[in-house]
PDB file of C-alpha atoms in Angstrom:
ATOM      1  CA  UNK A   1      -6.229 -29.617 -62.067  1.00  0.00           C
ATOM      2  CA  UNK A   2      -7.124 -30.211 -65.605  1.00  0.00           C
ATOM      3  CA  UNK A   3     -10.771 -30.959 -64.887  1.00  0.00           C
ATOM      4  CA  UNK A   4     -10.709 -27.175 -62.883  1.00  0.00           C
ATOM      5  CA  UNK A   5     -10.133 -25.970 -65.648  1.00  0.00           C
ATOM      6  CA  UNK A   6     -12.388 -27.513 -67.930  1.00  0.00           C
ATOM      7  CA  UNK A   7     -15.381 -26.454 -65.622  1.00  0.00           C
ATOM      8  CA  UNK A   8     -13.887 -22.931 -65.658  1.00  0.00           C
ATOM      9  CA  UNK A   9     -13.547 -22.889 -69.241  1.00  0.00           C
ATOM     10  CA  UNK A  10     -16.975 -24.727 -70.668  1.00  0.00           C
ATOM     11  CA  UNK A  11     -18.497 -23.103 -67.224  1.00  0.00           C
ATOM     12  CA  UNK A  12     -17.539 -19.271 -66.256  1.00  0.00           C
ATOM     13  CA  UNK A  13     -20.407 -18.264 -64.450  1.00  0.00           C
ATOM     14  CA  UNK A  14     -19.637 -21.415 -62.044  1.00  0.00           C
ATOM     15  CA  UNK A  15     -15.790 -20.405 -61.654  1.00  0.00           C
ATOM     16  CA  UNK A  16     -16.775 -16.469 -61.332  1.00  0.00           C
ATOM     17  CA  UNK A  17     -19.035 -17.762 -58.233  1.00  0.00           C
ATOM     18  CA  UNK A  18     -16.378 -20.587 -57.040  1.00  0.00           C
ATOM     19  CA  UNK A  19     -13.397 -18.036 -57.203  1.00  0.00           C
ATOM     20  CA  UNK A  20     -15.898 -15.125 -55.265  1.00  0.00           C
ATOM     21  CA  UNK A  21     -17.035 -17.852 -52.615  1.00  0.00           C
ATOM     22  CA  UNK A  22     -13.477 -18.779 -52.032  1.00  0.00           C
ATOM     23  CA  UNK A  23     -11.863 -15.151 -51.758  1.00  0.00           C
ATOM     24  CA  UNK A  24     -14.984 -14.372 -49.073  1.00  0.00           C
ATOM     25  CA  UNK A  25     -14.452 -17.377 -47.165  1.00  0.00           C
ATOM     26  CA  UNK A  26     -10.594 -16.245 -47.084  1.00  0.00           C
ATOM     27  CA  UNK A  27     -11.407 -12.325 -46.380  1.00  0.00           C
ATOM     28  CA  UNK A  28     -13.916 -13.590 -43.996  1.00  0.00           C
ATOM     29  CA  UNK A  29     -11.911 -15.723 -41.928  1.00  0.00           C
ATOM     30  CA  UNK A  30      -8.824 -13.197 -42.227  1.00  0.00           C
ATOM     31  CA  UNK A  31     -10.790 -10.771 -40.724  1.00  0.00           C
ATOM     32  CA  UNK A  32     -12.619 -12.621 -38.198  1.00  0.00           C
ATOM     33  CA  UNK A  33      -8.662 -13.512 -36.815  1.00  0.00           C
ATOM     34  CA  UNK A  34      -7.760  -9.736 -37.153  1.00  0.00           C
ATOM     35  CA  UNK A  35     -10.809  -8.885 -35.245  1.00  0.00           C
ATOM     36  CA  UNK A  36     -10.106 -11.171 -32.310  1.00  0.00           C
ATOM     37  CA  UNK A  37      -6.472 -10.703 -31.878  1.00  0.00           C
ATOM     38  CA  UNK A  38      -7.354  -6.506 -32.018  1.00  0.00           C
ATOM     39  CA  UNK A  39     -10.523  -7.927 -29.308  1.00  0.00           C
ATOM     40  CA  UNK A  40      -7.509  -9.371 -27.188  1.00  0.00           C
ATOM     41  CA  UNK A  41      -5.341  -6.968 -27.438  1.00  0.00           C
ATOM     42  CA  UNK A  42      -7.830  -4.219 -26.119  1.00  0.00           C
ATOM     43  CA  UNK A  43      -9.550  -6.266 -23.394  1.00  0.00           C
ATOM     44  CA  UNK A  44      -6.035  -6.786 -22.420  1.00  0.00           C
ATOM     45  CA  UNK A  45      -5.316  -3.089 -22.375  1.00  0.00           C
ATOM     46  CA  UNK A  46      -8.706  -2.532 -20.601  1.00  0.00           C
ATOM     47  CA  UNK A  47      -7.775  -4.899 -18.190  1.00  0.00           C
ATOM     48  CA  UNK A  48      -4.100  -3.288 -17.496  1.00  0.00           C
ATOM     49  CA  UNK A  49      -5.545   0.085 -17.538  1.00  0.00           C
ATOM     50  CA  UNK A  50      -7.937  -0.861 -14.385  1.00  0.00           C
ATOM     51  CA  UNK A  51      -5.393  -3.043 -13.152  1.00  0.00           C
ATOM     52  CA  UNK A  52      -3.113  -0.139 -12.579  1.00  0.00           C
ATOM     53  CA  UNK A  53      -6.055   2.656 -11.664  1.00  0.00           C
ATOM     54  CA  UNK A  54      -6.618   0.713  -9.076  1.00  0.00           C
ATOM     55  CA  UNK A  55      -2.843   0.333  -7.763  1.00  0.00           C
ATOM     56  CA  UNK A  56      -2.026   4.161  -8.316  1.00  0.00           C
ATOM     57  CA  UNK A  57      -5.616   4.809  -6.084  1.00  0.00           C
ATOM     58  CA  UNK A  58      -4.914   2.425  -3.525  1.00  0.00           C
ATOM     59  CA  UNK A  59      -1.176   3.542  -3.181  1.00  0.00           C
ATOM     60  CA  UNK A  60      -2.557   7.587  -3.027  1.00  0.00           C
ATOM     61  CA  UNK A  61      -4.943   6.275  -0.071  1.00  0.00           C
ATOM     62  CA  UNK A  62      -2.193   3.919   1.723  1.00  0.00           C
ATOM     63  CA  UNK A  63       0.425   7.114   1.275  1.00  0.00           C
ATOM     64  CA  UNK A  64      -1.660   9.365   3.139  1.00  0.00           C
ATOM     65  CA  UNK A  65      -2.975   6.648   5.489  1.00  0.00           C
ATOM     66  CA  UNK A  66       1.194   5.562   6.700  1.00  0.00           C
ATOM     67  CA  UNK A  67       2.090   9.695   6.108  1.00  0.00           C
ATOM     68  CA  UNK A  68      -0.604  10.264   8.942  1.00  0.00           C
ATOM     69  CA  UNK A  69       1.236   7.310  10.879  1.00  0.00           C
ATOM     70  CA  UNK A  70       4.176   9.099  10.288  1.00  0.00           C
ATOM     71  CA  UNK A  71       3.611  12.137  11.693  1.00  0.00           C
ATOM     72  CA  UNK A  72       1.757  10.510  14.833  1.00  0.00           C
ATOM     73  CA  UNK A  73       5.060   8.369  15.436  1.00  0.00           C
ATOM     74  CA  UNK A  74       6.824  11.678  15.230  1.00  0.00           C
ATOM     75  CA  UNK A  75       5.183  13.455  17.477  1.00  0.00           C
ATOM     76  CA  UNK A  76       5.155  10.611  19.901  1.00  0.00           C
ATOM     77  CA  UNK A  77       8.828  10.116  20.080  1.00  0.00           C
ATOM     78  CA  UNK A  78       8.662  14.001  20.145  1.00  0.00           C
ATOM     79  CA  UNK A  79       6.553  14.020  23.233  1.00  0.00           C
ATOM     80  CA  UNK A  80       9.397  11.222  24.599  1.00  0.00           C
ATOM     81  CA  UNK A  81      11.996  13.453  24.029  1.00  0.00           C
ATOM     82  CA  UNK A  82      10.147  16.182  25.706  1.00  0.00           C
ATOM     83  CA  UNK A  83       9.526  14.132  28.998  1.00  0.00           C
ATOM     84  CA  UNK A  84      13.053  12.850  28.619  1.00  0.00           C
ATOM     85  CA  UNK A  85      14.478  16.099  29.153  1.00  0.00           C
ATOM     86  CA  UNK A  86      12.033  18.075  31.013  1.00  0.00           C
ATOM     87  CA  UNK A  87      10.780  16.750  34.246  1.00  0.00           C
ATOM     88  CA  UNK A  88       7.830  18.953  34.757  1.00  0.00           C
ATOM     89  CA  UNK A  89       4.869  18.710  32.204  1.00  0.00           C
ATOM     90  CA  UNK A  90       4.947  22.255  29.778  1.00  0.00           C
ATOM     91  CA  UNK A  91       2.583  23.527  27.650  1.00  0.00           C
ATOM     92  CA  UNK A  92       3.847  22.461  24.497  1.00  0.00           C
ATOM     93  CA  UNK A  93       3.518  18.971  26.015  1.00  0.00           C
ATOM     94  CA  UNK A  94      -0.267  19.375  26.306  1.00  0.00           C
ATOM     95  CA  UNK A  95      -0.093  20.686  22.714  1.00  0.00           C
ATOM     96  CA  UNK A  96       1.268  17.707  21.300  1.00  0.00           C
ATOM     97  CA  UNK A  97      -0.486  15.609  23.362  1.00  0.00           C
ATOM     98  CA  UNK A  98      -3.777  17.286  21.976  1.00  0.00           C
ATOM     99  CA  UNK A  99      -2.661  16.899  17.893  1.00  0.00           C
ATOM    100  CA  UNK A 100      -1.582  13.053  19.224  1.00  0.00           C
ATOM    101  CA  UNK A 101      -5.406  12.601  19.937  1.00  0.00           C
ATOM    102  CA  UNK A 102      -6.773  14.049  17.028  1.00  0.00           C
ATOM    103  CA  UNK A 103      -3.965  11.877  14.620  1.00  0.00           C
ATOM    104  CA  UNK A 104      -4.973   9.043  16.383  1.00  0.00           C
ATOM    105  CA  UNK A 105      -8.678   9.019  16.304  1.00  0.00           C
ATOM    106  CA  UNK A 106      -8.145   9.860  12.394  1.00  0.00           C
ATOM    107  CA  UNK A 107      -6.004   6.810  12.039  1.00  0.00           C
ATOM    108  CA  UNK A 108      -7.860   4.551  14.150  1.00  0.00           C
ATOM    109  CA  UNK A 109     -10.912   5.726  12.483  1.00  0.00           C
ATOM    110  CA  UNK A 110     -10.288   6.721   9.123  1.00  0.00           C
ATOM    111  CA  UNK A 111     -12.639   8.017   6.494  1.00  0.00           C
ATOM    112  CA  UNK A 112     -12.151   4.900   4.314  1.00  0.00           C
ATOM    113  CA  UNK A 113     -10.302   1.694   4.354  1.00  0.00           C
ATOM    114  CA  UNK A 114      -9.466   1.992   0.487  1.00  0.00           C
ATOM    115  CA  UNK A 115      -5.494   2.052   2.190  1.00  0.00           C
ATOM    116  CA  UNK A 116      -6.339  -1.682   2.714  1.00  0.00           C
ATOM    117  CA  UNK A 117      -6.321  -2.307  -1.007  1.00  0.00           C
ATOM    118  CA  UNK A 118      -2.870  -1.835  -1.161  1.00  0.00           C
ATOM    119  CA  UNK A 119      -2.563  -5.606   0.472  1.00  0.00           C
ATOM    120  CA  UNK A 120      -3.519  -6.830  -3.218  1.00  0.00           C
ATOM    121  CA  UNK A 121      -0.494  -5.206  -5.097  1.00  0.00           C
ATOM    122  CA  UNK A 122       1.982  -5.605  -2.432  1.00  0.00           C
ATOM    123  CA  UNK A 123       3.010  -8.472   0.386  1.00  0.00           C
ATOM    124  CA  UNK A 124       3.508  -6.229   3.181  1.00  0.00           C
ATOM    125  CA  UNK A 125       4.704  -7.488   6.532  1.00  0.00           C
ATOM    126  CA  UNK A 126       2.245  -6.099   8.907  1.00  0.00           C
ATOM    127  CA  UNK A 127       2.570  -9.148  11.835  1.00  0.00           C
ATOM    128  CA  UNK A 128       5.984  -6.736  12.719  1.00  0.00           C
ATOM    129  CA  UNK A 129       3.356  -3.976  13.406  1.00  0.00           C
ATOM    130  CA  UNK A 130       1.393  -6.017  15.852  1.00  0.00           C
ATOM    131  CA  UNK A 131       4.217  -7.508  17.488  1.00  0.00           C
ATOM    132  CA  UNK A 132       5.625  -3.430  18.012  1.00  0.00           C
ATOM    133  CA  UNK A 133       2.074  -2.585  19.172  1.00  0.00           C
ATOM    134  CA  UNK A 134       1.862  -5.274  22.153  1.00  0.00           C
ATOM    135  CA  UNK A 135       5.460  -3.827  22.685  1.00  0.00           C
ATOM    136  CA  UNK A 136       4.844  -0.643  23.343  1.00  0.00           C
ATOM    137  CA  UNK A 137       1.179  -1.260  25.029  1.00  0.00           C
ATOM    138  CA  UNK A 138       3.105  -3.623  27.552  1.00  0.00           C
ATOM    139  CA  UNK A 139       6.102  -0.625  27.863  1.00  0.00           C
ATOM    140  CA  UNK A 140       3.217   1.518  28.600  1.00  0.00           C
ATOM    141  CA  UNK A 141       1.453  -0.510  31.158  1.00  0.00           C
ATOM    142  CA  UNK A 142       4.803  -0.564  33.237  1.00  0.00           C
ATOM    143  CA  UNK A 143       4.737   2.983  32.422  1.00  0.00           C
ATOM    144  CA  UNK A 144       1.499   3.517  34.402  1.00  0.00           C
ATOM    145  CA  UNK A 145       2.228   1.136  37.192  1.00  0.00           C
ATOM    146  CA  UNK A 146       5.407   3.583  38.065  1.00  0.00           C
ATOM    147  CA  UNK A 147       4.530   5.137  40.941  1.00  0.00           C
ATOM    148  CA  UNK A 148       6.631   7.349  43.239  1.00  0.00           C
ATOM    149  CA  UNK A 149       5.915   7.605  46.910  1.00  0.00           C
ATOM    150  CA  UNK A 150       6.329  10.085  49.746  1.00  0.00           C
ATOM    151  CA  UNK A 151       8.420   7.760  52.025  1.00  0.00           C
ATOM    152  CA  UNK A 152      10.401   6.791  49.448  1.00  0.00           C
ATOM    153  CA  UNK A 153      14.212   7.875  49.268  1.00  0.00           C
ATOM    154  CA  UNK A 154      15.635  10.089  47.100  1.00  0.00           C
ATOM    155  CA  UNK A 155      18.030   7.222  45.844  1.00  0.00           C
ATOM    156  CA  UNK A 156      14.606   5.016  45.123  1.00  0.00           C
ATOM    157  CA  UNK A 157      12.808   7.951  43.621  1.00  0.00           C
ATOM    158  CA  UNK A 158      16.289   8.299  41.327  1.00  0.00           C
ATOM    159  CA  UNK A 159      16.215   4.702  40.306  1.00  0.00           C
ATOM    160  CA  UNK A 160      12.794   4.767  39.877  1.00  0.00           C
ATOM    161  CA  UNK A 161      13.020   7.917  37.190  1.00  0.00           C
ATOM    162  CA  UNK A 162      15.884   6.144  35.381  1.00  0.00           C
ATOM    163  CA  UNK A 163      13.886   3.015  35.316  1.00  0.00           C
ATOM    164  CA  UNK A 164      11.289   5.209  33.610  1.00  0.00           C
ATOM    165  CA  UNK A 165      13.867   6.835  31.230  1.00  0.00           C
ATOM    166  CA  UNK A 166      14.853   3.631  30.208  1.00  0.00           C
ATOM    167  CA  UNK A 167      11.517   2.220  29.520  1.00  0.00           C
ATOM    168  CA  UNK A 168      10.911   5.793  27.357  1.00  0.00           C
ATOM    169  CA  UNK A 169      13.833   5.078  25.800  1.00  0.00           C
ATOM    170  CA  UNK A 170      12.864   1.674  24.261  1.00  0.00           C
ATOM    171  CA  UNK A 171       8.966   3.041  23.847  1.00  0.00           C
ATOM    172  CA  UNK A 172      11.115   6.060  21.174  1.00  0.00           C
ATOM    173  CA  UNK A 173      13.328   3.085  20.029  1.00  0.00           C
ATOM    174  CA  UNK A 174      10.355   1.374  19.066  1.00  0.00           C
ATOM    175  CA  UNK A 175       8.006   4.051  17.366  1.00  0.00           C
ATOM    176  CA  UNK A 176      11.575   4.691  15.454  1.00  0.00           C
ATOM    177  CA  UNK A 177      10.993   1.134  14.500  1.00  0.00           C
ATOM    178  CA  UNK A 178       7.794   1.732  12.878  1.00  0.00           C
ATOM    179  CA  UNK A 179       8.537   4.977  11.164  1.00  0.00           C
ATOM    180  CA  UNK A 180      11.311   3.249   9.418  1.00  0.00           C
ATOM    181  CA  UNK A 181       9.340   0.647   8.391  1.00  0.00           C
ATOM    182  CA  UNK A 182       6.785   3.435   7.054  1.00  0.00           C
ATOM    183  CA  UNK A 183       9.038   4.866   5.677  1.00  0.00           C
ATOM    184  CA  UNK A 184      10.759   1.650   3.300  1.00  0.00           C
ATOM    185  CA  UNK A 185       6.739   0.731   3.068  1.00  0.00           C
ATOM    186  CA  UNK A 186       6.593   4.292   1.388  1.00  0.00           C
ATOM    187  CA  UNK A 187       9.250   4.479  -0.906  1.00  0.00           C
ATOM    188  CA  UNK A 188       8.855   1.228  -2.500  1.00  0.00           C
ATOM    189  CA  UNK A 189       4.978   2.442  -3.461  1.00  0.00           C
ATOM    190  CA  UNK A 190       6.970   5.404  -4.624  1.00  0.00           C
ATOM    191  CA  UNK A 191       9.365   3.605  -6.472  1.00  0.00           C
ATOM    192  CA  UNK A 192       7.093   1.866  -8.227  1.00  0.00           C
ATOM    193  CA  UNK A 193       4.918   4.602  -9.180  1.00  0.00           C
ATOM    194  CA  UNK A 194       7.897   6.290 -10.599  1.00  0.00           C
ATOM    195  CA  UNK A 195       8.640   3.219 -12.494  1.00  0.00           C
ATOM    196  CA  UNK A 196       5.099   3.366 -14.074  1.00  0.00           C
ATOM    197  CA  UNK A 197       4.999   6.453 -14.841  1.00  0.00           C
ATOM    198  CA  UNK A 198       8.129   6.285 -17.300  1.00  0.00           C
TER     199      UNK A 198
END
């Protein structure tokens, strides 16, 4: 310490540059941790902020995407109900069975798949959806194998149309399957919109 201050003392202009390298060094490396850390801190914000554009756009698409499911499934158990209690064919019948078409084309071919992006944010079961689907293709099939004859009686034409009712009855039970699955699908996107948004 003593010798420090010797060379200070017989030597300023040393000690003036020693004492300025020192305090830049210092500042320098001060900063240069202030700097990263603020680097961090806004690549990190960067990275949230695109991080949740992304979820809020993919859970806007997927919305609309299971809202348009939702309102097919409706109007299919709506066309069941119709055919449940009616058992001549009406005109409102052919109108639903029109809008069915047109929902179904636009969510079999949609105008983007963006709704799949929702997959990354959330672990949706989807295997119950394909497991519904060969349901109600299979109820369907027996559906279209129904066939009522001339000679047949009107006891086997009445066991034939409850046979029928039945099978409606578990094709409804099953679109009421989906829609409530939709619909929990739906409000936990909501949910956690909501919870963003505070």
């Amino acid at each position: 310490m003593e010798f420090i201050y010797k060379i200070l003392r017989d030597y300023p202009e040393i000690g003036a540059l020693f004492i300025a390298t020192t305090f830049t060094a210092l500042g320098f490396i001060f900063k240069t941790l202030i700097d990263t850390f603020l680097e961090n801190k806004k690549n990190k914000n960067e990275i949230r902020r695109i991080y949740w554009t992304e979820r809020i756009n993919a859970a806007k698409k997927a919305s609309e995407y299971y809202y348009d499911h939702l309102e097919l499934i409706g109007l299919m158990i709506h066309k069941i109900d119709i055919a449940l209690n009616h058992n001549t064919p009406s005109s409102l019948d052919e109108i639903i069975s029109v809008t069915i078409e047109k929902l179904s084309q636009r969510s079999i071919n949609p105008t983007s798949f963006e709704h799949h992006h929702i997959h990354m944010f959330y672990n949706f079961d989807f295997e119950i959806f394909d497991k519904l689907n060969v349901q109600s293709f299979d109820l369907i099939k027996k559906l279209e194998n129904f066939e009522i004859l001339e000679s047949d009686s009107f006891g086997v034409i009445d066991k034939k149309l409850e046979e029928m009712k039945s099978i409606l009855l578990e094709l409804k039970n099953n679109h009421k399957t989906k829609k409530d699955i939709y619909k929990k699908y739906l409000k936990r996107i909501n949910n956690d919109l909501g919870e963003f948004a505070k």
